[in-house]
Coordinates of C-alpha atoms and ligand atoms in Angstrom, one line a residue:
Chain A
M268 CA 24.2 71.6 -16.5
K269 CA 25.4 74.6 -18.4
K270 CA 28.6 72.8 -19.0
I271 CA 26.9 70.0 -21.0
R272 CA 23.9 71.7 -22.5
F273 CA 25.0 71.3 -26.1
L274 CA 26.2 67.8 -25.3
I275 CA 22.8 66.8 -24.1
L276 CA 21.2 68.4 -27.2
R277 CA 23.5 66.5 -29.4
R278 CA 22.9 63.1 -27.7
F279 CA 19.2 63.9 -27.9
I280 CA 19.3 64.5 -31.7
Q281 CA 21.7 61.6 -32.4
L282 CA 19.7 59.0 -30.4
G283 CA 16.4 60.5 -31.5
I284 CA 17.3 59.9 -35.2
L285 CA 18.4 56.3 -34.6
V286 CA 15.3 55.5 -32.5
T287 CA 13.0 57.0 -35.0
F288 CA 14.6 55.1 -37.8
F289 CA 14.4 51.9 -35.8
V290 CA 10.8 52.3 -34.8
C291 CA 9.7 53.3 -38.3
N292 CA 11.6 50.3 -39.8
Y293 CA 10.2 47.9 -37.3
Y294 CA 6.6 48.9 -37.9
A295 CA 7.1 49.9 -41.6
I296 CA 5.9 53.4 -41.0
N297 CA 6.6 55.9 -43.8
F298 CA 7.6 58.7 -41.5
F299 CA 11.4 58.0 -41.4
N300 CA 12.7 55.3 -43.7
G301 CA 16.1 53.9 -44.5
N302 CA 19.2 54.7 -42.6
L303 CA 22.0 57.3 -42.7
N304 CA 23.2 56.1 -46.0
S305 CA 20.0 57.0 -47.7
S306 CA 16.6 57.8 -46.3
K307 CA 13.3 59.4 -46.8
V308 CA 12.4 61.5 -43.8
F309 CA 9.2 63.4 -42.8
W310 CA 7.4 61.3 -45.4
I311 CA 8.8 63.0 -48.5
I312 CA 12.3 64.4 -48.0
P313 CA 15.0 62.2 -49.5
M314 CA 18.5 62.4 -48.2
S315 CA 21.6 60.6 -49.3
D316 CA 25.1 60.3 -47.9
P317 CA 27.3 62.3 -50.2
L318 CA 30.2 60.0 -49.9
S319 CA 28.1 56.9 -50.7
I320 CA 26.7 58.7 -53.8
A321 CA 30.2 59.8 -54.8
Q322 CA 31.4 56.2 -54.6
I323 CA 28.3 54.9 -56.5
F324 CA 28.8 57.5 -59.1
I325 CA 32.5 56.7 -59.5
S326 CA 32.1 53.0 -59.5
G327 CA 29.3 53.1 -62.1
A328 CA 30.5 56.1 -64.1
I329 CA 32.7 54.0 -66.4
S330 CA 29.8 52.0 -67.7
G331 CA 27.4 54.9 -67.5
I332 CA 25.0 53.4 -65.1
A333 CA 22.2 55.8 -64.1
I334 CA 21.6 56.3 -60.4
G335 CA 17.9 56.6 -59.4
S336 CA 16.7 60.2 -59.2
E337 CA 15.5 59.9 -55.6
A338 CA 19.0 59.2 -54.4
V339 CA 20.4 62.1 -56.5
I340 CA 17.8 64.6 -55.2
G341 CA 18.7 63.3 -51.7
L342 CA 22.3 64.3 -52.3
F343 CA 21.3 67.9 -53.2
V344 CA 19.2 68.1 -50.0
V345 CA 22.2 67.1 -48.0
L346 CA 24.5 69.4 -49.8
I347 CA 22.2 72.3 -49.1
I348 CA 21.7 71.5 -45.4
Y349 CA 25.3 71.0 -44.6
G350 CA 26.9 73.1 -47.3
V351 CA 24.9 76.2 -46.4
F352 CA 24.2 75.7 -42.8
F353 CA 25.9 73.1 -40.7
G354 CA 29.2 72.1 -42.3
R355 CA 30.8 69.3 -40.4
G356 CA 28.0 69.6 -37.8
Y357 CA 26.9 66.1 -39.1
C358 CA 29.7 64.6 -37.1
A359 CA 28.7 66.2 -33.8
F360 CA 24.9 66.1 -34.2
V361 CA 24.1 63.1 -36.4
C362 CA 26.8 60.5 -36.8
P363 CA 26.3 57.7 -34.2
M364 CA 30.0 57.0 -34.2
N365 CA 30.5 60.3 -32.4
M366 CA 28.9 58.7 -29.3
I367 CA 31.4 55.8 -29.4
T368 CA 34.5 58.1 -29.9
D369 CA 33.3 60.5 -27.2
F370 CA 32.8 57.6 -24.9
A371 CA 36.4 56.5 -25.6
N372 CA 37.5 60.0 -24.8
F373 CA 35.5 60.1 -21.7
L374 CA 37.2 57.0 -20.5
R375 CA 40.6 58.5 -21.4
R376 CA 39.8 61.5 -19.2
I377 CA 38.6 59.4 -16.3
F378 CA 41.5 57.0 -16.3
E379 CA 43.8 59.8 -17.3
F380 CA 45.7 57.9 -19.9
N381 CA 47.4 60.1 -22.2
T382 CA 49.2 57.7 -24.5
N383 CA 51.2 59.8 -26.8
K384 CA 50.1 59.0 -30.3
K385 CA 52.2 56.1 -31.5
L386 CA 51.4 56.5 -35.2
N387 CA 53.1 59.4 -36.8
I388 CA 50.2 60.4 -39.0
S389 CA 48.8 63.8 -39.9
R390 CA 45.2 65.0 -39.4
K391 CA 45.1 65.6 -43.1
S392 CA 45.3 61.9 -43.7
K393 CA 41.5 61.7 -43.5
Y394 CA 41.4 63.5 -46.8
G395 CA 43.9 61.0 -48.1
V396 CA 41.5 58.2 -47.0
L397 CA 38.7 60.0 -48.8
I398 CA 40.7 60.1 -52.1
L399 CA 41.8 56.5 -51.5
S400 CA 38.1 55.4 -51.1
L401 CA 37.2 57.1 -54.4
V402 CA 40.2 55.6 -56.2
L403 CA 39.4 52.1 -55.0
S404 CA 35.8 52.5 -55.9
F405 CA 37.0 53.4 -59.4
I406 CA 39.5 50.6 -59.8
L407 CA 37.3 47.9 -58.2
A408 CA 34.0 49.2 -59.7
V409 CA 32.2 48.9 -56.4
P410 CA 31.7 51.4 -53.6
A411 CA 34.8 50.6 -51.6
F412 CA 34.3 52.5 -48.3
D413 CA 30.7 51.5 -48.0
L414 CA 31.7 47.9 -47.8
I415 CA 33.9 48.5 -44.8
S416 CA 32.5 51.6 -43.2
P417 CA 32.2 51.0 -39.4
I418 CA 29.8 54.0 -39.3
S419 CA 27.3 52.3 -41.5
M420 CA 27.8 49.1 -39.6
L421 CA 26.8 51.0 -36.5
H422 CA 23.7 52.8 -37.7
R423 CA 22.6 50.0 -40.1
G424 CA 23.2 47.6 -37.2
I425 CA 21.0 49.6 -34.8
V426 CA 18.2 49.9 -37.3
F427 CA 18.4 46.5 -39.1
G428 CA 20.4 44.2 -36.9
M429 CA 24.1 44.3 -36.0
G430 CA 25.6 40.9 -36.3
F431 CA 29.4 40.9 -36.4
G432 CA 29.3 44.6 -37.5
I433 CA 29.9 45.1 -33.8
F434 CA 33.5 44.2 -34.4
G435 CA 33.9 47.2 -36.8
V436 CA 32.4 49.5 -34.2
L437 CA 34.5 48.0 -31.4
S438 CA 37.7 48.4 -33.3
V439 CA 37.0 52.1 -33.7
F440 CA 36.4 52.3 -30.0
L441 CA 39.6 50.5 -29.0
F442 CA 41.6 52.5 -31.6
D443 CA 40.4 55.7 -30.0
L444 CA 40.8 54.5 -26.5
F445 CA 44.2 52.9 -26.7
F446 CA 46.0 54.2 -29.7
V447 CA 45.2 57.7 -30.8
K448 CA 43.0 60.3 -29.1
N449 CA 40.2 61.0 -31.5
G450 CA 42.0 58.7 -33.9
F451 CA 39.1 57.6 -36.1
C452 CA 37.3 61.0 -36.6
G453 CA 40.4 63.1 -36.5
Y454 CA 42.7 61.1 -38.7
I455 CA 40.8 58.4 -40.7
C456 CA 37.1 59.0 -41.3
P457 CA 36.6 60.0 -45.0
L458 CA 32.9 60.8 -44.2
G459 CA 34.0 63.5 -41.8
A460 CA 36.5 64.7 -44.4
T461 CA 33.6 64.9 -47.0
Y462 CA 31.4 67.0 -44.7
S463 CA 34.4 69.2 -43.9
L464 CA 34.9 70.0 -47.6
I465 CA 31.2 70.4 -48.2
G466 CA 30.9 72.8 -45.3
K467 CA 33.8 75.1 -46.2
Y468 CA 31.5 78.1 -46.5
S469 CA 28.8 77.0 -44.2
L470 CA 27.2 79.6 -42.0
L471 CA 27.2 78.0 -38.6
R472 CA 30.5 78.8 -36.8
V473 CA 32.0 79.0 -33.4
K474 CA 33.2 82.5 -32.7
H475 CA 36.0 83.6 -30.4
N476 CA 36.3 86.8 -28.5
K477 CA 39.9 87.4 -27.7
D478 CA 39.3 90.1 -25.1
K479 CA 37.4 87.8 -22.9
C480 CA 39.8 84.9 -23.3
T481 CA 42.0 84.2 -20.2
K482 CA 44.1 81.6 -22.1
C483 CA 43.2 78.8 -19.8
N484 CA 43.4 76.3 -22.7
K485 CA 40.4 74.4 -21.6
C486 CA 38.9 74.6 -25.0
I487 CA 42.0 73.2 -26.7
I488 CA 42.2 70.3 -24.3
I489 CA 38.5 69.3 -24.9
C490 CA 38.4 69.9 -28.6
P491 CA 38.5 66.8 -30.9
E492 CA 40.2 68.8 -33.6
P493 CA 42.4 71.1 -31.5
Q494 CA 44.4 72.5 -34.5
V495 CA 41.3 74.5 -35.6
L496 CA 41.6 76.6 -32.4
D497 CA 44.8 78.3 -33.5
L498 CA 43.2 81.7 -33.0
I499 CA 42.5 81.2 -29.3
G500 CA 43.9 84.2 -27.3
K501 CA 45.4 85.6 -30.5
R502 CA 42.5 87.2 -32.4
S503 CA 38.8 87.4 -32.4
G504 CA 36.6 86.0 -35.2
S505 CA 35.0 82.8 -36.4
I506 CA 36.7 79.5 -36.5
N507 CA 37.1 79.1 -40.2
K508 CA 39.1 75.9 -40.4
I509 CA 36.9 73.2 -42.0
D510 CA 37.7 70.4 -39.6
C511 CA 35.7 72.0 -36.7
M512 CA 32.6 69.8 -36.1
K513 CA 30.6 72.6 -34.4
C514 CA 30.3 70.3 -31.4
A515 CA 30.3 73.2 -29.0
R516 CA 32.4 71.4 -26.4
C517 CA 34.7 74.4 -26.5
I518 CA 31.8 76.8 -25.9
E519 CA 30.6 74.7 -22.9
V520 CA 33.9 74.4 -21.1
C521 CA 34.9 78.0 -21.5
D522 CA 34.3 79.8 -18.1
D523 CA 34.9 83.2 -19.6
N524 CA 32.3 83.3 -22.3
A525 CA 35.0 83.8 -24.9
L526 CA 33.4 81.4 -27.3
K527 CA 29.9 81.2 -28.7
Y528 CA 28.0 80.0 -31.8
G529 CA 27.8 82.6 -34.5
I530 CA 27.8 83.1 -38.3
F531 CA 30.7 82.7 -40.6
D532 CA 32.3 86.1 -40.9
F533 CA 33.4 86.4 -44.4
K534 CA 35.5 89.5 -43.7
N535 CA 37.9 87.5 -41.7
M536 CA 38.7 84.6 -44.0
R537 CA 42.5 84.7 -43.4
S538 CA 42.5 81.4 -41.6
K539 CA 40.4 79.4 -43.9
K540 CA 42.1 76.1 -44.6
Chain B
M40 CA 73.8 73.5 -43.4
Q41 CA 73.8 70.0 -41.8
E42 CA 70.7 71.0 -39.8
I43 CA 68.8 71.9 -43.1
N44 CA 69.8 68.6 -44.7
K45 CA 68.6 66.7 -41.7
N46 CA 65.3 68.5 -41.7
R47 CA 64.9 67.8 -45.4
R48 CA 65.8 64.2 -44.9
N49 CA 63.2 63.9 -42.1
A50 CA 60.6 65.6 -44.3
I51 CA 61.3 63.2 -47.1
L52 CA 61.2 60.2 -44.8
K53 CA 57.9 61.4 -43.3
T54 CA 56.3 61.7 -46.7
A55 CA 57.6 58.3 -47.8
Q56 CA 56.3 56.8 -44.6
G57 CA 52.9 58.4 -45.2
I58 CA 52.8 57.1 -48.8
G59 CA 53.8 53.7 -47.5
I60 CA 51.1 53.6 -44.9
F61 CA 48.5 54.6 -47.5
A62 CA 49.7 52.0 -50.0
F63 CA 49.7 49.4 -47.3
S64 CA 46.2 50.1 -46.1
G65 CA 44.9 50.6 -49.7
L66 CA 46.1 47.1 -50.7
I67 CA 44.5 45.4 -47.7
W68 CA 41.4 47.3 -48.2
G69 CA 41.3 46.6 -51.9
A70 CA 42.0 42.9 -51.3
Y71 CA 39.1 42.7 -48.9
V72 CA 36.7 44.6 -51.2
S73 CA 37.5 42.5 -54.2
K74 CA 37.1 39.3 -52.2
A75 CA 33.8 40.5 -50.8
K76 CA 32.6 41.4 -54.3
A77 CA 33.7 38.1 -55.7
S78 CA 32.3 35.8 -53.0
S79 CA 28.8 36.9 -53.4
F80 CA 26.5 33.9 -53.8
S81 CA 23.5 36.0 -52.9
L82 CA 19.9 35.9 -53.8
R83 CA 18.7 39.4 -54.3
P84 CA 15.2 41.0 -54.0
P85 CA 13.0 40.9 -57.1
G86 CA 13.9 43.4 -59.8
A87 CA 17.5 43.5 -58.8
K88 CA 19.9 44.5 -61.6
E89 CA 22.5 42.1 -62.7
E90 CA 24.8 41.4 -59.7
S91 CA 27.8 43.5 -60.6
E92 CA 25.6 46.5 -61.5
F93 CA 23.5 45.9 -58.4
L94 CA 26.6 46.0 -56.2
K95 CA 27.6 49.4 -57.7
L96 CA 24.2 50.9 -57.2
C97 CA 22.9 49.6 -53.9
I98 CA 23.4 52.3 -51.2
K99 CA 22.6 49.8 -48.4
C100 CA 19.7 51.8 -47.1
G101 CA 17.5 48.9 -46.2
R102 CA 14.3 50.4 -47.5
C103 CA 13.5 47.3 -49.5
V104 CA 13.9 45.3 -46.2
T105 CA 11.6 47.6 -44.4
F106 CA 8.8 47.3 -46.9
C107 CA 8.8 43.5 -47.3
P108 CA 5.8 42.5 -45.3
F109 CA 7.1 38.9 -44.8
D110 CA 10.5 39.9 -43.3
T111 CA 12.0 38.0 -46.2
L112 CA 14.9 40.4 -46.9
K113 CA 17.8 41.0 -44.6
L114 CA 20.8 43.3 -44.8
A115 CA 24.0 41.4 -44.8
T116 CA 26.2 41.7 -41.7
P117 CA 30.0 40.9 -41.9
E118 CA 29.5 37.2 -41.1
D119 CA 27.2 36.6 -44.0
D120 CA 28.6 35.3 -47.3
V121 CA 27.1 38.4 -49.0
P122 CA 28.8 41.8 -49.4
T123 CA 28.1 43.7 -46.1
G124 CA 25.1 45.9 -46.0
T125 CA 23.4 44.6 -49.2
P126 CA 19.9 43.0 -49.1
Y127 CA 19.5 39.2 -49.6
F128 CA 17.2 36.4 -48.6
T129 CA 17.5 32.9 -47.5
P130 CA 14.5 30.9 -48.9
R131 CA 14.8 28.0 -46.5
K132 CA 14.2 30.4 -43.7
I133 CA 11.8 32.9 -45.3
P134 CA 11.1 32.7 -49.1
C135 CA 9.8 35.6 -51.2
Y136 CA 6.0 35.3 -51.3
M137 CA 5.9 37.2 -54.6
C138 CA 3.6 40.0 -53.5
V139 CA 1.5 41.2 -56.5
D140 CA 2.2 44.9 -55.7
V141 CA 6.0 44.2 -55.1
P142 CA 6.3 46.8 -52.3
C143 CA 10.1 46.2 -52.0
V144 CA 11.0 47.5 -55.5
P145 CA 9.7 51.1 -56.0
V146 CA 11.2 52.3 -52.7
C147 CA 14.7 51.7 -53.8
P148 CA 16.3 55.2 -54.1
T149 CA 19.1 54.2 -56.4
N150 CA 17.3 52.0 -58.9
A151 CA 19.5 49.0 -57.8
L152 CA 16.0 47.4 -57.8
D153 CA 14.6 48.4 -61.1
E154 CA 10.9 48.4 -61.8
K155 CA 11.6 48.3 -65.5
L156 CA 12.9 44.8 -65.2
L157 CA 9.6 43.6 -63.9
N158 CA 7.3 45.7 -66.1
I159 CA 4.8 44.3 -68.5
V160 CA 2.4 46.3 -70.7
E161 CA -1.2 45.7 -69.9
N162 CA -4.0 47.9 -71.3
D163 CA -1.4 50.3 -72.6
K164 CA -0.2 50.8 -69.0
E165 CA 3.2 49.7 -67.8
M166 CA 2.9 47.8 -64.5
M167 CA 5.1 45.5 -62.5
D168 CA 4.5 41.8 -62.7
I169 CA 6.3 39.8 -60.1
R170 CA 6.3 36.8 -62.4
N171 CA 9.0 38.5 -64.3
A172 CA 11.3 38.4 -61.3
K173 CA 14.5 36.5 -61.7
M174 CA 15.9 36.3 -58.2
G175 CA 17.5 32.9 -58.8
V176 CA 16.6 29.5 -60.1
A177 CA 15.4 26.4 -58.4
V178 CA 17.6 23.3 -58.9
V179 CA 16.6 19.7 -57.8
D180 CA 19.1 17.4 -56.4
I181 CA 17.7 14.1 -57.7
E182 CA 19.7 12.0 -55.3
S183 CA 18.1 13.4 -52.2
C184 CA 14.6 14.2 -53.7
V185 CA 12.4 11.4 -52.4
A186 CA 10.1 11.7 -55.5
Y187 CA 13.1 10.4 -57.5
W188 CA 13.2 7.5 -55.1
G189 CA 9.7 6.6 -56.0
I190 CA 8.1 7.9 -52.9
Q191 CA 5.2 10.2 -53.5
C192 CA 6.0 13.8 -52.6
D193 CA 4.9 16.9 -54.4
A194 CA 5.4 19.5 -51.7
C195 CA 7.5 21.8 -53.8
Y196 CA 5.2 21.5 -56.8
R197 CA 2.2 22.5 -54.7
A198 CA 4.1 25.3 -53.1
C199 CA 5.1 27.0 -56.3
P200 CA 3.1 30.1 -57.1
L201 CA 3.7 29.3 -60.8
I202 CA 2.5 25.8 -60.5
D203 CA 2.7 23.8 -63.8
E204 CA 4.7 26.7 -65.3
A205 CA 7.9 27.0 -63.4
I206 CA 7.7 23.6 -61.9
K207 CA 6.0 20.6 -63.5
L208 CA 5.5 17.0 -62.6
E209 CA 6.9 14.5 -65.0
Y210 CA 5.4 11.0 -65.0
K211 CA 7.6 8.0 -65.5
Q212 CA 7.0 4.3 -64.9
N213 CA 8.6 2.9 -61.8
D214 CA 10.3 -0.3 -63.1
R215 CA 11.2 -1.4 -59.6
T216 CA 7.6 -2.0 -58.5
N217 CA 6.0 -2.0 -62.0
K218 CA 2.8 -0.8 -60.2
H219 CA 3.6 2.8 -59.4
S220 CA 4.8 5.7 -61.3
Y221 CA 7.4 8.4 -60.5
L222 CA 6.0 11.9 -60.1
L223 CA 9.2 13.9 -60.7
P224 CA 9.4 17.6 -60.1
V225 CA 11.1 19.4 -63.0
V226 CA 11.9 23.1 -63.0
D227 CA 11.6 25.3 -66.1
S228 CA 14.4 27.7 -65.6
T229 CA 12.9 30.2 -68.1
K230 CA 9.8 30.6 -65.9
C231 CA 11.2 30.1 -62.4
T232 CA 11.4 33.4 -60.4
G233 CA 13.7 32.0 -57.7
C234 CA 11.2 32.9 -54.9
G235 CA 12.2 29.8 -53.0
L236 CA 8.7 28.7 -51.9
C237 CA 9.7 25.3 -53.1
E238 CA 12.9 25.2 -51.1
H239 CA 11.0 26.4 -48.1
A240 CA 8.4 23.6 -48.5
C241 CA 10.8 20.7 -49.3
I242 CA 10.3 17.9 -46.8
T243 CA 13.9 16.6 -46.7
K244 CA 16.3 17.5 -43.9
K245 CA 18.3 19.8 -46.1
A246 CA 16.2 20.9 -49.0
A247 CA 16.5 18.7 -52.1
I248 CA 15.3 21.6 -54.2
M249 CA 17.3 24.8 -53.7
V250 CA 17.4 28.2 -55.2
L251 CA 20.8 29.3 -56.7
P252 CA 21.8 32.5 -58.3
R253 CA 21.1 32.3 -62.0
D254 CA 24.5 33.2 -63.1
K255 CA 25.9 30.4 -60.9
A256 CA 23.4 27.7 -61.9
L257 CA 22.7 28.2 -65.5
G258 CA 24.7 27.7 -68.6
S259 CA 24.4 29.6 -71.9
V260 CA 24.8 28.5 -75.5
D261 CA 26.7 30.5 -78.1
I262 CA 25.1 31.1 -81.5
N263 CA 27.0 28.3 -83.1
Y264 CA 24.1 26.2 -81.9
I265 CA 20.6 27.3 -82.9
K266 CA 17.4 25.4 -82.6
G267 CA 16.6 25.5 -86.2
W268 CA 13.1 24.2 -85.5
D269 CA 12.3 27.1 -83.2
K270 CA 11.5 30.5 -84.7
S271 CA 12.2 32.4 -81.5
D272 CA 15.6 30.8 -81.1
E273 CA 16.6 31.8 -84.7
A274 CA 16.2 35.4 -83.6
R275 CA 19.5 34.9 -81.7
L276 CA 21.2 34.8 -85.1
N277 CA 20.6 38.5 -85.4
Q278 CA 23.2 39.0 -82.7
T279 CA 26.0 37.9 -85.0
D280 CA 26.8 41.4 -86.2
K281 CA 27.0 42.5 -82.6
I282 CA 29.6 40.0 -81.7
A283 CA 33.2 41.0 -82.5
P284 CA 35.3 38.2 -84.1
K285 CA 37.7 36.6 -81.6
N286 CA 40.8 37.6 -83.5
S287 CA 41.3 40.6 -85.6
D288 CA 42.6 38.9 -88.8
D289 CA 40.6 40.1 -91.7
T290 CA 37.9 37.7 -92.8
N291 CA 39.2 37.0 -96.2
S292 CA 42.5 35.6 -95.0
V293 CA 40.5 33.3 -92.7
I294 CA 38.3 32.1 -95.5
D295 CA 41.2 31.7 -97.9
Y296 CA 43.6 30.0 -95.6
L297 CA 43.3 26.7 -97.3
N298 CA 44.3 28.3 -100.6
S299 CA 47.4 29.9 -99.3
G300 CA 50.6 28.2 -100.2
D301 CA 51.7 27.5 -96.7
L302 CA 49.6 24.4 -96.4
Ligands
LIG53 S1 34.5 62.0 -38.4 FE1 33.4 60.3 -39.3 S2 32.9 58.9 -37.6 FE2 33.6 60.9 -36.7 S3 31.7 61.9 -36.3 FE3 32.4 62.5 -38.4 S4 31.4 61.1 -39.8 FE4 31.2 60.3 -37.8
LIG54 S1 36.5 74.1 -32.1 FE1 34.9 73.8 -30.6 S2 33.1 73.3 -31.8 FE2 34.9 73.1 -33.1 S3 35.5 70.9 -33.0 FE3 36.6 72.0 -31.4 S4 35.4 71.9 -29.6 FE4 34.1 71.4 -31.3
LIG55 S1 8.0 40.5 -53.5 FE1 7.0 40.6 -51.4 S2 7.8 38.8 -50.3 FE2 9.1 39.1 -52.1 S3 10.8 40.3 -51.3 FE3 9.4 41.7 -52.2 S4 8.1 42.4 -50.5 FE4 9.2 40.5 -49.9
LIG56 S1 16.3 49.8 -51.3 FE1 17.8 49.6 -53.0 S2 19.6 50.7 -52.3 FE2 18.3 50.3 -50.5 S3 19.2 48.4 -49.7 FE3 17.5 47.8 -51.0 S4 18.4 47.5 -53.0 FE4 19.9 48.6 -51.8
LIG57 S1 9.5 18.7 -51.8 FE1 11.6 18.1 -51.9 S2 11.6 15.9 -51.8 FE2 9.5 16.5 -52.3 S3 9.4 16.4 -54.5 FE3 10.0 18.5 -54.0 S4 12.2 18.4 -54.0 FE4 11.5 16.3 -53.9

């Protein structure tokens, strides 16, 4: 149980959000409305997906189309929540795609396939996809990633009806399962990239204590973004690389209590990205 | 030395490969998006901005869908002929019942559905009037409409919330029987909201009256034709100064061209 306590918490939050959206949509209750692209939660708090707003802004910016104020306020709410507190925690605690990719990883562990990655791409390419989605939104004057995002297909599908959106979700699952470990979130997803950038100075961090570490490498094996754990066994401090999703898998698997949740330590910013 | 060259060569190759992959996926992605954007034959909720602006603004949150009490609206999934995630409706299945309070519009967070497009001023107060909605326009196929055959049917006419405004019955003698008259449904496209209640009610197998997007079904006349007998149409003449001439030749040379020696 101790080994999956945060995992259970995350699933509880992820599913809870989806179920609440679904029920409130079905019965048209004002408590939680919309979906993860844009919503109004607890009756009054607007929230908007920062990448969607960025695309809307860029595709309409040329002709000076005004975005409704509610969506813009929602953007600032999200920027504060994730920018100040949780950083890329969105990916681990909210994004429903996380359940799909974690499931693919789970199958990978069970069946022990360790296909070497066949595509020679870098983990930075998700930032490239982010730029590409903004450039395409600008050129085509329509939010480009929003039209193909398998993440929205998934949460929109769960709340409003899936249709063939399931193909988008399945393709992510198969990509992660057979092609690249953590392929979608680690290499492609521009939304994860957005939250990483927003959360550069966010407070919630995973902290490492070098003196307790026995260099068993369990954390690095489980981590969906293992390159952020470059400090393991080398020095103590918080994980400052922005790709960390704060998923706490590393904390759970560590038998030596060398990792725990903590606060960004601003003194030790050497290893920021 | 050779080692360094090889490393550099590899680095360059890797960068080129990266750029290549991005260009490749960018092109496919862009092609898909422009196709999706172009193929939209969609009927939007009331108050929707003009289609290209609507597509820019709609964040695909589905709040309009949630608040429609008749389940009229649906968010498009990839198999629909509508850009994925955006709201639309299919009148033959469920039309828009033209709620007086228009619950679907004010909830839109991005103003893709814009209250202003529906507003009228009444007692110095701005309020939404669903009769201003322009979701589409009803078009009658006179070949399959049985009223045009001479059979009595006014299902669409009766179903219309703007009866005798948006849809009227035109009487015409039926020369075939010489005893009956035709009662022909005729749509006034300036009044029709595109709610689709007529299409929903139509008694033929596939509806003989159907709602189409306005930009697909309606033409438009340039100001070289003006209804001189209609004061309101003459107002269009004021647009002349807003229209740029088609070519940039100065006006005098155009007026004087007959006088020039070349002819
Ligand atoms: S990287 Fe993208 S898909 Fe993965 S969890 Fe984050 S937002 Fe979701
Ligand atoms: S470092 Fe730990 S919390 Fe961060 S992504 Fe890796 S496993 Fe998750
Ligand atoms: S006006 Fe009423 S019936 Fe029509 S789309 Fe809006 S909520 Fe639905
Ligand atoms: S409420 Fe507005 S932004 Fe949301 S789906 Fe409807 S039209 Fe789009
Ligand atoms: S309901 Fe259909 S068949 Fe009947 S008059 Fe109207 S369009 Fe014609």
